[in-house]
Amino acid sequence: MQPFVAFRSVGAPLNRANINTDAIIPSAWLRSAEADLARGLFAAWRFDADGNEIADFVLNVPPFRTARLLFAGANFGCGSSREAAAWALKRFGFGCIAAPSFADIFHENALRNGLLPARISEEDLARAIALIEADPNTRFHVDLAGEAITPEAGLPFRFAIEAHRKEALLRGDDEIAATLRHGEAIAAHATADMAERPWLYAALAPDAAREKV
Amino acid sequence: MHARAHGGGRSLFEKIWDKHRIRELPGNRDLVFVDRHIVQETTSALAFDGLSRAGRPVARPELTFAVQDHIVSTAPDRDEDTNPGGRELMRAIRSNALARGIRHWGVEHPRQGIVHVIGPELGIALPGTILACGDSHTATVGGIGALGIGVGTSETEHVLATQTLVLPRPKPMRVSFEGTIRPGVTAKDLILFAIGRLGIDAGRSHAIEYAGPVIRALPVEGRLTICNMSIELGARLGVIAPDDATFAYLAGRPYAPAGADWERAVAAWRDLSSDADAAFARDVALDCSAAAPQVTWGTTQDQVVAIDGRVPDPDGMLDPERRRLAAAALAYMDIPPGRPIEGIGIDIAFIGSCTNGRLSDLRAAAEVAKGRRVAPGVRALVVPGSTTVRREAEAEGLDRVFTEAGFEWRSAGCSMCVSINEDVVPPGARCIATSNRNFENRQGPGSRTHLASPAMVAAAAITGAIADVRKVLG
Ligand code: SF4
């Protein structure tokens, strides 16, 4: 994973609750490992049936076409576990989604892809939307180390992130490598479990009769 | 809703979780061992690619199963090429599984089926185990007392490489289904009723245990339906304490322990329940006595109403956010505010999915279909949740009941639940479905989805409109 670097960007406002991963990346973009996920992001909202842009959808409105920060309503990323939702947001260019809450699986998927899920209060969300409505070109500084999203003019929106997740994002950790460092503990657990629940492992041992249907 | 006094006991979820915990990690996260791992074609290709790039082996291929289910064609005489759009991912999982020494069940295999259907059906998921799968409905296996954890692709790669997961520890929550249920009310109606009452993010960051007399009285397949929709309550995990019904269900399944091992396993499983003084971060009771068959009217699962009720009139709603969501949903669904849900005409009826694609679901639908005809102009499909279910249904003649009534009898897969294969709802068409997601565009661009039980979907297929199965059966 690439280390997370602080950035400045306009904030695209998508103030609805319960934006699900089917909306973020429709299933048509899941048919190939090489699909153009940036194009698929919010496809049903961004494009009409002929593939033309829907003019008033936020990501089709300058200056939000190049936004790296998205403000969204509560329970962002609910529904399907498809990690392509996080990939699509990243490929489009987003580095941070700021919302009052995130669905559990999306939250994990985002963190594993260097996409910052910043939990801000409902009041701050409303304040951000108001700032953007007043001036769509308002730029925000997204600072993970400082745990704040700060508009050019105005008070910062604070978000809390657990210290180790923050460090992992800032370093761009490889989580599998980190887990493999617990290899001995994992092996010891497996050995003890095999002694305690041998039937759990015997049931999967190669056995021609079992494979016969 | 009430909070119970905190005691010193442990919940079922905590007992299973703690047994699998290898390490506590900073930040309320645990490194947990994964007993069983199932991979499916649409979320695993890049996980295998990642392993290959890093030069890592699969840690425990013998604990891993690979299956084609999401993108497969459901044509009766299908093969891997029937749906050309699915070829790439189907070939990928087949070759990845072969290269890594993982059992693989493709479209042609007699054990193929939707991951969450085959897990319990084949005894891959067992009480007290942790099962991971790259799919959000993995919690389904909670119905037999396993912790099913739905993961993304990076986590799939993590399980393949380490046979473990690093997970935030959820808080225990209990939902008790109290009272007695009325005829015509099924597990699907109960879980939709619960989601309607509690909301689609009630369980976020929690592991839900479903309890109470109504749950205890449910057959095992109904419990699988309940746990399946845990994610629709916002929870990654849902579980029901196993009991004699569970053990009877699992006995003799191909990958369940056998002989003396079976006795030892059951002895261990008998300890799997929450202590009387277990503490729950949230503890909710629902009186199910007044619940009727449910149908969703909107584009989230909590936008649901009893079949004898009306869709809301947003103008009468007090909460501005709910009003806005309701108005947008009714507009998308093209339903006038305040009208009765019964009688709304449908174009398609879909029976299948990991929620309601098991044998008991097909039996319930067949009971309604028997001796009746699908209404003119309606396309009705029955898609068994697995090839095993398909075989068993055919052995009892359900396929003929359906085809004689004018339903299509298809091969097993996710089909119109996710419409990533050729089973798509056309733009603007209205589908009543036994699946679990009624999101905008879920069943195809512009599709409109109503969720209901198998018997209710069959009743709608016969009537040509959303109908009360209790009236159809008379
Ligand atoms: S049937 Fe639907 S919900 Fe279930 S695994 Fe398949 S796509 Fe997911």
XYZ file of C-alpha atoms in Angstrom, chain B residues 77-287:
211
model
C -27.670 -26.811 -20.005
C -24.990 -24.252 -19.186
C -21.247 -24.570 -19.174
C -18.412 -22.140 -18.491
C -18.911 -20.467 -21.880
C -22.684 -19.985 -21.827
C -22.358 -16.484 -20.412
C -19.362 -15.021 -22.272
C -19.238 -12.057 -19.880
C -18.400 -14.437 -17.059
C -15.657 -16.374 -18.768
C -12.694 -14.345 -17.554
C -13.472 -14.632 -13.846
C -14.630 -18.252 -14.079
C -11.430 -19.311 -15.808
C -9.411 -17.331 -13.285
C -10.840 -19.077 -10.226
C -10.565 -22.481 -11.867
C -6.918 -22.036 -12.765
C -6.033 -20.334 -9.469
C -7.639 -23.140 -7.475
C -5.905 -25.786 -9.567
C -2.521 -24.095 -9.211
C -2.942 -23.717 -5.452
C -4.324 -27.176 -4.678
C -7.745 -25.911 -3.610
C -10.936 -27.908 -4.131
C -12.905 -26.219 -6.891
C -16.537 -26.614 -7.820
C -17.343 -25.080 -11.159
C -20.673 -24.855 -13.000
C -20.484 -28.488 -14.058
C -19.897 -29.853 -10.550
C -22.697 -31.585 -8.604
C -21.730 -29.657 -5.443
C -21.663 -26.226 -7.085
C -23.903 -23.571 -5.588
C -24.062 -20.181 -3.901
C -21.288 -19.991 -1.292
C -23.669 -19.375 1.593
C -25.968 -22.200 0.562
C -23.283 -24.848 0.134
C -21.442 -23.951 3.366
C -24.101 -25.409 5.688
C -25.471 -27.863 3.145
C -22.167 -29.697 2.758
C -21.133 -29.381 6.395
C -18.256 -27.032 5.513
C -19.588 -24.570 8.082
C -19.943 -26.190 11.496
C -21.081 -24.889 14.893
C -18.399 -22.969 16.746
C -16.244 -22.422 13.670
C -15.158 -19.203 12.027
C -15.750 -19.199 8.291
C -14.568 -16.414 6.017
C -15.692 -15.613 2.495
C -15.290 -12.655 0.180
C -18.975 -11.848 0.253
C -21.075 -9.764 2.609
C -23.697 -12.457 3.266
C -21.244 -14.865 4.847
C -23.056 -14.355 8.164
C -25.670 -16.764 6.765
C -23.820 -19.667 8.391
C -24.690 -18.135 11.769
C -27.894 -20.122 11.352
C -26.036 -23.290 12.315
C -23.970 -21.587 15.019
C -20.864 -20.614 13.037
C -19.390 -17.126 12.810
C -19.402 -16.220 9.127
C -17.284 -13.195 8.309
C -17.800 -11.384 5.032
C -14.544 -9.895 3.774
C -13.207 -7.858 0.887
C -10.549 -8.889 -1.601
C -7.527 -7.720 0.436
C -8.813 -9.722 3.382
C -9.407 -12.725 1.123
C -5.742 -12.495 0.176
C -4.900 -12.197 3.866
C -6.798 -15.390 4.714
C -5.229 -17.243 1.796
C -1.749 -16.199 2.913
C -2.150 -16.634 6.667
C -5.394 -18.555 7.462
C -6.188 -15.664 9.782
C -7.940 -12.324 9.789
C -7.150 -9.100 11.584
C -10.525 -7.794 12.645
C -11.972 -5.027 14.775
C -13.711 -6.817 17.619
C -17.460 -6.231 17.295
C -19.648 -5.618 20.318
C -22.211 -8.254 21.224
C -25.831 -7.390 20.483
C -28.919 -9.498 20.958
C -32.190 -9.351 19.079
C -34.890 -11.463 20.738
C -37.897 -12.462 18.698
C -40.730 -12.815 21.204
C -44.350 -13.942 20.987
C -45.884 -16.423 18.565
C -46.081 -15.963 14.839
C -49.205 -16.040 12.730
C -49.744 -18.445 9.813
C -48.142 -17.281 6.572
C -45.289 -15.529 8.394
C -41.889 -16.977 7.511
C -38.270 -16.373 8.501
C -37.955 -13.859 5.653
C -40.934 -11.896 6.947
C -39.445 -11.900 10.437
C -36.077 -10.534 9.393
C -37.666 -7.895 7.138
C -39.941 -6.975 10.041
C -36.884 -6.624 12.301
C -35.017 -4.476 9.768
C -38.108 -2.285 9.377
C -38.213 -1.750 13.121
C -34.499 -1.395 13.831
C -33.088 0.185 10.660
C -30.345 -0.783 8.255
C -27.467 0.299 10.448
C -28.723 -0.889 13.830
C -26.025 -3.541 14.020
C -23.038 -1.559 12.768
C -19.870 -2.610 14.676
C -21.888 -5.306 16.443
C -22.180 -9.069 16.242
C -25.848 -9.978 16.500
C -27.195 -13.015 18.293
C -30.769 -13.841 17.320
C -32.662 -15.390 20.211
C -36.091 -15.874 21.704
C -38.863 -18.436 21.330
C -39.649 -17.551 17.725
C -36.058 -18.204 16.649
C -35.882 -21.437 18.656
C -39.005 -22.693 16.894
C -37.643 -21.914 13.411
C -36.329 -24.759 11.285
C -32.597 -24.558 10.563
C -33.071 -23.278 7.014
C -35.216 -20.436 8.374
C -32.422 -19.558 10.800
C -30.025 -19.364 7.848
C -32.416 -16.874 6.236
C -32.455 -14.761 9.395
C -28.663 -14.678 9.750
C -28.257 -14.059 6.017
C -29.740 -10.602 6.371
C -27.520 -9.528 9.277
C -25.665 -7.257 6.876
C -29.004 -5.631 6.053
C -29.134 -4.761 9.758
C -25.657 -3.277 9.362
C -23.859 -6.110 11.173
C -21.017 -8.130 9.764
C -21.894 -11.084 11.993
C -25.083 -12.820 13.046
C -25.400 -16.080 14.933
C -27.964 -18.402 16.504
C -27.096 -20.895 19.228
C -27.048 -24.433 17.803
C -29.416 -27.032 19.254
C -30.710 -30.522 18.504
C -32.361 -29.254 15.332
C -28.963 -27.980 14.161
C -27.228 -31.268 14.927
C -29.947 -33.241 13.142
C -29.557 -30.940 10.136
C -25.791 -31.424 9.971
C -25.599 -35.168 10.622
C -24.356 -37.044 7.576
C -23.375 -33.951 5.556
C -20.326 -34.680 3.379
C -17.810 -32.521 5.285
C -19.333 -32.879 8.747
C -17.510 -35.105 11.245
C -18.583 -38.750 11.078
C -18.614 -41.772 13.393
C -16.927 -41.306 16.754
C -15.848 -37.832 15.654
C -19.482 -36.858 15.286
C -20.224 -37.705 18.911
C -17.225 -35.696 20.107
C -18.196 -32.766 17.947
C -21.779 -32.694 19.195
C -20.568 -32.893 22.788
C -18.442 -29.800 22.181
C -21.237 -27.992 20.337
C -23.636 -28.399 23.263
C -21.677 -25.725 25.136
C -22.331 -23.160 22.437
C -24.845 -20.767 23.913
C -24.789 -17.454 25.722
C -24.509 -17.582 29.492
C -27.648 -16.462 31.321
C -25.760 -13.454 32.666
C -23.956 -12.565 29.446
C -23.654 -8.842 28.780
C -24.815 -7.313 25.499
C -23.882 -3.831 24.366
C -27.340 -3.666 22.802
C -30.238 -5.899 23.731
C -33.465 -5.559 21.798
C -36.732 -7.465 22.006
C -39.314 -7.556 19.213
C -42.848 -8.801 19.651
